[in-house]
Amino acid sequence: MPEPILDRDLHIKAIDAYIDPSVPRERAIITHGHADHARSGHGSVLATPDTISIMKVRYGEDCAGSFQPLPFGEPMAIDDLTITFFPAGHILGSAQVLVERGGQRVVVTGDYKRLRDRTAQPYELVECDLLVTEATFGLPVFQHPHPKVEIGRLLNSVRKQPERAHLIGSYALGKAQRVIALLRDAGYDDPIYLHGAMIRLCALYDELGVPLGDLRPATGVPKAELEGAIVIAPPSAIRDRWSRRFPDPVTCQASGWMSVKQRARQALVELPLVISDHCDWGELNQTIRETGAETVWVTHGREDALVYWCRQQGLTAEPLNIQGFEDDGGEGEE
Ligand SMILES: [Zn+2]
Ligand SMILES: [Zn+2]
């Protein structure tokens, strides 16, 4: 393979732009709105319109010097280089970045998943020569159950314990809206109560065309009214004083990490829900094969097992050790 268009820091030298840089840069290309990918303080930001809206809600209107929206599937040419965004299926607006020059195709996945989810534009496979893939769940033990099964367990528990409130720890961006959409699609039409940290982002999803039904602030509601209710809150809130306002709460947490029993126990979660917005091991393998990439760089997670698997397949593979992509121990955004 010729010299790649971008280096191992995901820096595209020809246009001096970084993909998801962890420190402020003059030019940044942002795959999606999660805090370990989108940071404030860049000079100019190239991202999908939805990601730009999310960044403005989270960090403020002036969180970057300027914003350039690039819709999915519209190639943008800069000199002899072309950049195109394709849906990554991870959260609303999340993009894979295709960088092309002189017949060389490089795809940076950002975070992605392939299972359909109506809160995110559906993942599209993009063929390439070099694939830079995330590996959050890059171990063979990770095989995510279907989220419908997990939501079914939750609704069962709600039906069986009508006097208790179910508190679902979910990250404010992406997971909260996914859980709500899954509940609605399973036929749950009752009001869903929100912690204050969720309200603006849920409203934004609604504005951007993802209806989430009847959502109400959890604060100020009499305790008796919350018997049998479903409440969505950040994972930290379900364990602190905030949770005491609810009748005999059942603590739940929605996360891909909930398949690790030890983590669920440590987090004092009574009802763990394995709901992931990342590929599991099988999907990572499938994607690498289907892109046709001959070279794979693995980042953002469990790199070693996936690198080893790629080499077994006869591919050139190496881990990237990008600063700022800390192992979140299941407490980061996912
Ligand atoms: Zn993410
Ligand atoms: Zn991430």
Short mmCIF file of C-alpha atoms and ligand atoms in Angstrom, two decimals:
data_model
loop_
_atom_site.label_atom_id
_atom_site.label_comp_id
_atom_site.label_asym_id
_atom_site.label_seq_id
_atom_site.Cartn_x
_atom_site.Cartn_y
_atom_site.Cartn_z
CA MET A 1 0.00 0.00 0.00
CA PRO A 2 1.31 3.54 -0.80
CA GLU A 3 1.80 6.07 1.99
CA PRO A 4 -1.66 6.40 3.61
CA ILE A 5 -3.57 9.68 3.18
CA LEU A 6 -3.76 9.99 6.93
CA ASP A 7 -1.32 9.13 9.71
CA ARG A 8 -1.78 7.20 12.92
CA ASP A 9 -3.07 10.26 14.76
CA LEU A 10 -5.82 10.45 12.12
CA HIS A 11 -4.20 13.59 10.76
CA ILE A 12 -4.82 14.23 7.05
CA LYS A 13 -1.63 16.02 6.19
CA ALA A 14 -2.66 17.35 2.75
CA ILE A 15 -5.42 19.50 4.29
CA ASP A 16 -3.99 19.67 7.84
CA ALA A 17 -7.21 18.30 9.36
CA TYR A 18 -7.61 15.83 12.25
CA ILE A 19 -10.46 13.37 12.70
CA ASP A 20 -11.93 13.49 16.24
CA PRO A 21 -8.87 15.21 17.76
CA SER A 22 -8.58 15.11 21.54
CA VAL A 23 -7.05 18.59 21.73
CA PRO A 24 -8.20 21.79 20.00
CA ARG A 25 -7.07 21.90 16.34
CA GLU A 26 -7.31 24.45 13.55
CA ARG A 27 -9.33 22.01 11.42
CA ALA A 28 -11.31 19.10 12.82
CA ILE A 29 -13.56 16.50 11.24
CA ILE A 30 -15.97 15.18 13.87
CA THR A 31 -17.61 11.76 13.51
CA HIS A 32 -20.28 12.23 16.21
CA GLY A 33 -21.29 14.17 19.30
CA HIS A 34 -19.97 11.96 22.14
CA ALA A 35 -17.47 13.73 24.37
CA ASP A 36 -14.54 11.45 23.54
CA HIS A 37 -14.91 12.38 19.85
CA ALA A 38 -16.38 15.88 19.81
CA ARG A 39 -14.62 18.48 21.89
CA SER A 40 -15.02 22.22 22.02
CA GLY A 41 -12.39 24.75 20.98
CA HIS A 42 -11.54 23.74 17.41
CA GLY A 43 -10.97 26.41 14.75
CA SER A 44 -13.28 24.92 12.13
CA VAL A 45 -15.43 21.81 12.37
CA LEU A 46 -16.61 19.67 9.48
CA ALA A 47 -19.44 17.36 10.56
CA THR A 48 -22.95 16.23 9.64
CA PRO A 49 -25.73 18.77 10.28
CA ASP A 50 -27.10 16.63 13.15
CA THR A 51 -23.69 16.37 14.81
CA ILE A 52 -23.28 20.14 14.58
CA SER A 53 -26.71 20.65 16.21
CA ILE A 54 -25.75 18.22 18.98
CA MET A 55 -22.41 19.94 19.60
CA LYS A 56 -24.12 23.33 19.84
CA VAL A 57 -26.66 22.04 22.37
CA ARG A 58 -23.98 20.36 24.49
CA TYR A 59 -21.16 22.90 24.33
CA GLY A 60 -22.81 26.16 23.20
CA GLU A 61 -23.28 27.95 19.87
CA ASP A 62 -19.69 29.20 19.80
CA CYS A 63 -17.93 25.94 20.76
CA ALA A 64 -15.92 26.13 17.50
CA GLY A 65 -14.66 29.04 15.40
CA SER A 66 -16.83 27.94 12.49
CA PHE A 67 -18.95 25.00 11.39
CA GLN A 68 -19.23 23.45 7.97
CA PRO A 69 -22.11 21.00 7.65
CA LEU A 70 -21.63 18.13 5.21
CA PRO A 71 -24.69 15.91 4.66
CA PHE A 72 -24.34 12.13 4.24
CA GLY A 73 -23.33 10.91 0.81
CA GLU A 74 -22.24 14.29 -0.58
CA PRO A 75 -18.59 14.22 -1.60
CA MET A 76 -16.61 17.33 -0.75
CA ALA A 77 -13.49 17.94 -2.85
CA ILE A 78 -10.49 19.78 -1.46
CA ASP A 79 -7.71 19.93 -4.07
CA ASP A 80 -7.14 16.31 -5.15
CA LEU A 81 -8.72 14.89 -2.02
CA THR A 82 -12.38 13.98 -1.44
CA ILE A 83 -14.21 13.59 1.85
CA THR A 84 -17.61 11.89 2.13
CA PHE A 85 -19.67 11.02 5.21
CA PHE A 86 -21.62 7.76 5.47
CA PRO A 87 -23.99 6.80 8.30
CA ALA A 88 -22.36 4.88 11.16
CA GLY A 89 -25.62 3.83 12.86
CA HIS A 90 -24.23 4.67 16.33
CA ILE A 91 -26.20 7.77 17.41
CA LEU A 92 -28.08 10.50 15.53
CA GLY A 93 -25.79 12.11 12.96
CA SER A 94 -22.91 9.69 13.55
CA ALA A 95 -20.70 9.35 10.49
CA GLN A 96 -17.97 7.22 9.02
CA VAL A 97 -15.45 9.34 7.13
CA LEU A 98 -14.32 8.24 3.68
CA VAL A 99 -11.14 10.00 2.52
CA GLU A 100 -10.12 9.39 -1.10
CA ARG A 101 -7.15 10.42 -3.18
CA GLY A 102 -5.66 9.01 -6.34
CA GLY A 103 -7.68 5.80 -6.10
CA GLN A 104 -6.78 5.18 -2.44
CA ARG A 105 -9.82 4.83 -0.13
CA VAL A 106 -9.56 5.19 3.63
CA VAL A 107 -12.55 4.80 5.97
CA VAL A 108 -12.54 5.93 9.60
CA THR A 109 -15.57 4.35 11.23
CA GLY A 110 -15.82 6.41 14.40
CA ASP A 111 -18.15 4.46 16.70
CA TYR A 112 -20.60 2.28 14.79
CA LYS A 113 -23.18 -0.46 14.92
CA ARG A 114 -25.01 -2.33 12.20
CA LEU A 115 -28.26 -3.27 13.90
CA ARG A 116 -31.17 -1.05 12.80
CA ASP A 117 -32.02 1.70 15.27
CA ARG A 118 -34.49 4.42 14.38
CA THR A 119 -32.66 7.03 16.47
CA ALA A 120 -29.65 6.91 14.11
CA GLN A 121 -29.29 6.95 10.33
CA PRO A 122 -28.76 3.29 9.31
CA TYR A 123 -25.17 2.07 8.91
CA GLU A 124 -23.88 1.82 5.34
CA LEU A 125 -21.03 -0.44 4.35
CA VAL A 126 -18.21 1.45 2.60
CA GLU A 127 -15.56 -0.50 0.71
CA CYS A 128 -12.00 0.71 1.24
CA ASP A 129 -8.30 -0.14 1.19
CA LEU A 130 -7.53 1.00 4.73
CA LEU A 131 -10.15 0.64 7.46
CA VAL A 132 -9.70 2.43 10.78
CA THR A 133 -12.16 0.65 13.05
CA GLU A 134 -13.19 1.14 16.65
CA ALA A 135 -13.05 -1.91 18.92
CA THR A 136 -15.01 -1.01 22.04
CA PHE A 137 -16.37 -4.57 22.25
CA GLY A 138 -13.47 -6.18 20.42
CA LEU A 139 -13.35 -9.50 22.25
CA PRO A 140 -14.99 -12.78 21.20
CA VAL A 141 -16.97 -12.89 24.48
CA PHE A 142 -19.01 -9.90 23.36
CA GLN A 143 -22.12 -11.06 21.54
CA HIS A 144 -24.89 -8.59 22.18
CA PRO A 145 -28.41 -9.94 22.66
CA HIS A 146 -31.18 -8.36 20.58
CA PRO A 147 -32.35 -5.18 22.33
CA LYS A 148 -35.98 -6.28 21.96
CA VAL A 149 -35.24 -9.11 24.38
CA GLU A 150 -33.76 -6.67 26.90
CA ILE A 151 -36.70 -4.25 26.61
CA GLY A 152 -39.03 -7.23 27.05
CA ARG A 153 -37.31 -8.07 30.35
CA LEU A 154 -37.69 -4.47 31.47
CA LEU A 155 -41.41 -4.31 30.63
CA ASN A 156 -41.96 -7.62 32.41
CA SER A 157 -40.36 -6.24 35.52
CA VAL A 158 -42.52 -3.09 35.30
CA ARG A 159 -45.68 -5.19 34.99
CA LYS A 160 -44.73 -7.45 37.90
CA GLN A 161 -43.86 -4.61 40.28
CA PRO A 162 -46.46 -1.91 39.66
CA GLU A 163 -45.72 -0.20 42.98
CA ARG A 164 -42.06 0.47 42.18
CA ALA A 165 -40.45 3.01 39.84
CA HIS A 166 -37.91 1.74 37.33
CA LEU A 167 -34.87 4.02 37.07
CA ILE A 168 -32.85 3.37 33.93
CA GLY A 169 -29.30 4.68 33.97
CA SER A 170 -28.51 5.76 30.40
CA TYR A 171 -26.07 8.23 28.90
CA ALA A 172 -27.77 11.48 27.99
CA LEU A 173 -26.76 11.45 24.33
CA GLY A 174 -27.78 8.47 22.27
CA LYS A 175 -28.54 5.79 24.83
CA ALA A 176 -31.41 7.65 26.51
CA GLN A 177 -33.16 8.28 23.19
CA ARG A 178 -32.52 4.72 21.99
CA VAL A 179 -34.05 3.22 25.14
CA ILE A 180 -37.09 5.48 24.84
CA ALA A 181 -37.55 4.61 21.15
CA LEU A 182 -37.24 0.88 21.92
CA LEU A 183 -39.89 1.23 24.64
CA ARG A 184 -42.24 3.08 22.26
CA ASP A 185 -41.69 0.51 19.53
CA ALA A 186 -42.55 -2.22 22.04
CA GLY A 187 -45.91 -0.51 22.55
CA TYR A 188 -45.20 1.39 25.77
CA ASP A 189 -47.25 4.60 25.49
CA ASP A 190 -47.25 5.89 29.09
CA PRO A 191 -45.36 9.08 29.93
CA ILE A 192 -41.64 8.50 30.40
CA TYR A 193 -39.98 10.68 33.05
CA LEU A 194 -36.63 12.36 32.48
CA HIS A 195 -33.80 13.55 34.68
CA GLY A 196 -32.95 17.18 33.89
CA ALA A 197 -29.74 16.18 32.09
CA MET A 198 -31.77 14.39 29.38
CA ILE A 199 -34.36 16.99 28.55
CA ARG A 200 -32.60 19.19 26.00
CA LEU A 201 -31.11 16.34 23.99
CA CYS A 202 -34.42 14.44 23.87
CA ALA A 203 -36.10 17.63 22.64
CA LEU A 204 -33.39 18.01 19.99
CA TYR A 205 -33.89 14.44 18.73
CA ASP A 206 -37.60 15.19 18.45
CA GLU A 207 -36.86 18.41 16.53
CA LEU A 208 -34.52 16.53 14.20
CA GLY A 209 -37.21 14.01 13.29
CA VAL A 210 -36.95 11.26 15.92
CA PRO A 211 -40.31 11.24 17.79
CA LEU A 212 -40.05 9.91 21.35
CA GLY A 213 -43.64 10.25 22.60
CA ASP A 214 -44.82 11.75 25.90
CA LEU A 215 -41.75 12.81 27.90
CA ARG A 216 -42.00 14.69 31.20
CA PRO A 217 -39.51 16.07 33.71
CA ALA A 218 -39.19 13.77 36.72
CA THR A 219 -38.64 16.67 39.07
CA GLY A 220 -41.62 18.06 40.93
CA VAL A 221 -43.85 15.04 40.32
CA PRO A 222 -45.51 13.71 43.52
CA LYS A 223 -43.97 10.40 44.61
CA ALA A 224 -47.25 8.51 44.43
CA GLU A 225 -47.65 9.39 40.76
CA LEU A 226 -44.35 7.71 40.00
CA GLU A 227 -45.40 4.25 41.16
CA GLY A 228 -44.94 1.96 38.18
CA ALA A 229 -43.26 4.71 36.17
CA ILE A 230 -40.20 4.47 33.95
CA VAL A 231 -37.56 7.14 34.59
CA ILE A 232 -34.45 7.78 32.48
CA ALA A 233 -31.45 9.29 34.27
CA PRO A 234 -27.66 9.43 33.97
CA PRO A 235 -26.00 6.31 35.45
CA SER A 236 -24.54 8.34 38.34
CA ALA A 237 -27.97 9.70 39.36
CA ILE A 238 -29.56 6.30 39.86
CA ARG A 239 -27.16 5.65 42.72
CA ASP A 240 -27.20 9.02 44.48
CA ARG A 241 -29.60 11.06 46.59
CA TRP A 242 -31.58 12.02 43.51
CA SER A 243 -33.02 8.50 43.29
CA ARG A 244 -34.61 8.69 46.74
CA ARG A 245 -37.57 10.72 45.49
CA PHE A 246 -38.89 7.64 43.69
CA PRO A 247 -41.05 4.89 45.22
CA ASP A 248 -38.86 1.86 46.03
CA PRO A 249 -36.81 2.29 42.84
CA VAL A 250 -35.55 -0.62 40.75
CA THR A 251 -32.11 0.47 39.51
CA CYS A 252 -31.49 -0.51 35.90
CA GLN A 253 -28.70 0.39 33.52
CA ALA A 254 -28.69 0.24 29.74
CA SER A 255 -25.22 -0.40 28.34
CA GLY A 256 -23.27 -2.87 26.27
CA TRP A 257 -21.11 -3.34 29.37
CA MET A 258 -24.01 -4.84 31.29
CA SER A 259 -23.13 -8.21 29.77
CA VAL A 260 -20.17 -8.18 32.15
CA LYS A 261 -21.81 -9.38 35.37
CA GLN A 262 -19.01 -8.02 37.52
CA ARG A 263 -19.62 -4.51 36.20
CA ALA A 264 -23.34 -4.70 36.78
CA ARG A 265 -22.70 -5.82 40.36
CA GLN A 266 -20.15 -3.08 40.98
CA ALA A 267 -22.58 -0.49 39.65
CA LEU A 268 -25.24 -1.82 42.06
CA VAL A 269 -27.61 -2.45 39.19
CA GLU A 270 -30.61 -4.61 40.04
CA LEU A 271 -31.75 -5.04 36.43
CA PRO A 272 -28.89 -4.82 33.89
CA LEU A 273 -30.02 -4.23 30.29
CA VAL A 274 -27.51 -5.19 27.61
CA ILE A 275 -28.20 -2.47 25.05
CA SER A 276 -25.16 -1.52 23.01
CA ASP A 277 -24.58 1.14 20.37
CA HIS A 278 -21.36 -0.49 19.18
CA CYS A 279 -20.64 -3.54 17.04
CA ASP A 280 -20.11 -6.76 18.91
CA TRP A 281 -17.29 -9.15 17.98
CA GLY A 282 -19.23 -10.83 15.17
CA GLU A 283 -20.20 -7.51 13.60
CA LEU A 284 -16.62 -6.23 13.78
CA ASN A 285 -15.38 -9.35 11.98
CA GLN A 286 -18.15 -9.15 9.39
CA THR A 287 -17.45 -5.48 8.70
CA ILE A 288 -13.72 -5.95 8.25
CA ARG A 289 -14.37 -8.76 5.76
CA GLU A 290 -17.07 -6.92 3.84
CA THR A 291 -15.16 -3.65 3.40
CA GLY A 292 -12.48 -5.59 1.53
CA ALA A 293 -9.81 -3.61 3.36
CA GLU A 294 -6.30 -5.04 3.14
CA THR A 295 -5.03 -2.91 5.97
CA VAL A 296 -6.84 -2.42 9.27
CA TRP A 297 -5.98 -0.02 12.06
CA VAL A 298 -7.76 -0.74 15.31
CA THR A 299 -8.48 1.92 17.90
CA HIS A 300 -10.70 2.96 20.75
CA GLY A 301 -11.12 -0.19 22.79
CA ARG A 302 -9.85 -3.77 22.90
CA GLU A 303 -7.35 -3.49 20.07
CA ASP A 304 -5.19 -6.57 20.55
CA ALA A 305 -7.69 -9.37 19.97
CA LEU A 306 -9.03 -7.76 16.82
CA VAL A 307 -5.53 -7.07 15.46
CA TYR A 308 -4.67 -10.72 16.05
CA TRP A 309 -7.86 -11.85 14.31
CA CYS A 310 -7.12 -9.61 11.29
CA ARG A 311 -3.61 -11.05 10.95
CA GLN A 312 -5.06 -14.56 11.05
CA GLN A 313 -7.19 -13.52 8.08
CA GLY A 314 -4.05 -12.50 6.21
CA LEU A 315 -4.61 -8.77 6.62
CA THR A 316 -2.10 -6.16 7.66
CA ALA A 317 -3.27 -4.85 11.02
CA GLU A 318 -2.00 -2.74 13.86
CA PRO A 319 -3.36 -1.05 16.97
CA LEU A 320 -3.44 2.72 17.20
CA ASN A 321 -2.72 4.23 20.54
CA ILE A 322 -4.50 7.52 20.22
CA GLN A 323 -4.25 9.83 23.19
CA GLY A 324 -7.52 10.83 24.75
CA PHE A 325 -9.41 7.66 23.90
CA GLU A 326 -9.23 6.44 27.47
CA ASP A 327 -10.65 3.08 28.43
CA ASP A 328 -13.79 4.34 30.08
CA GLY A 329 -14.32 1.32 32.30
CA GLY A 330 -17.90 1.33 31.21
CA GLU A 331 -18.52 4.76 32.69
CA GLY A 332 -17.78 6.77 29.55
CA GLU A 333 -20.27 7.51 26.82
CA GLU A 334 -21.38 4.59 24.80
ZN ZN B 1 -19.80 7.26 20.64
ZN ZN B 2 -16.44 6.50 21.35
#
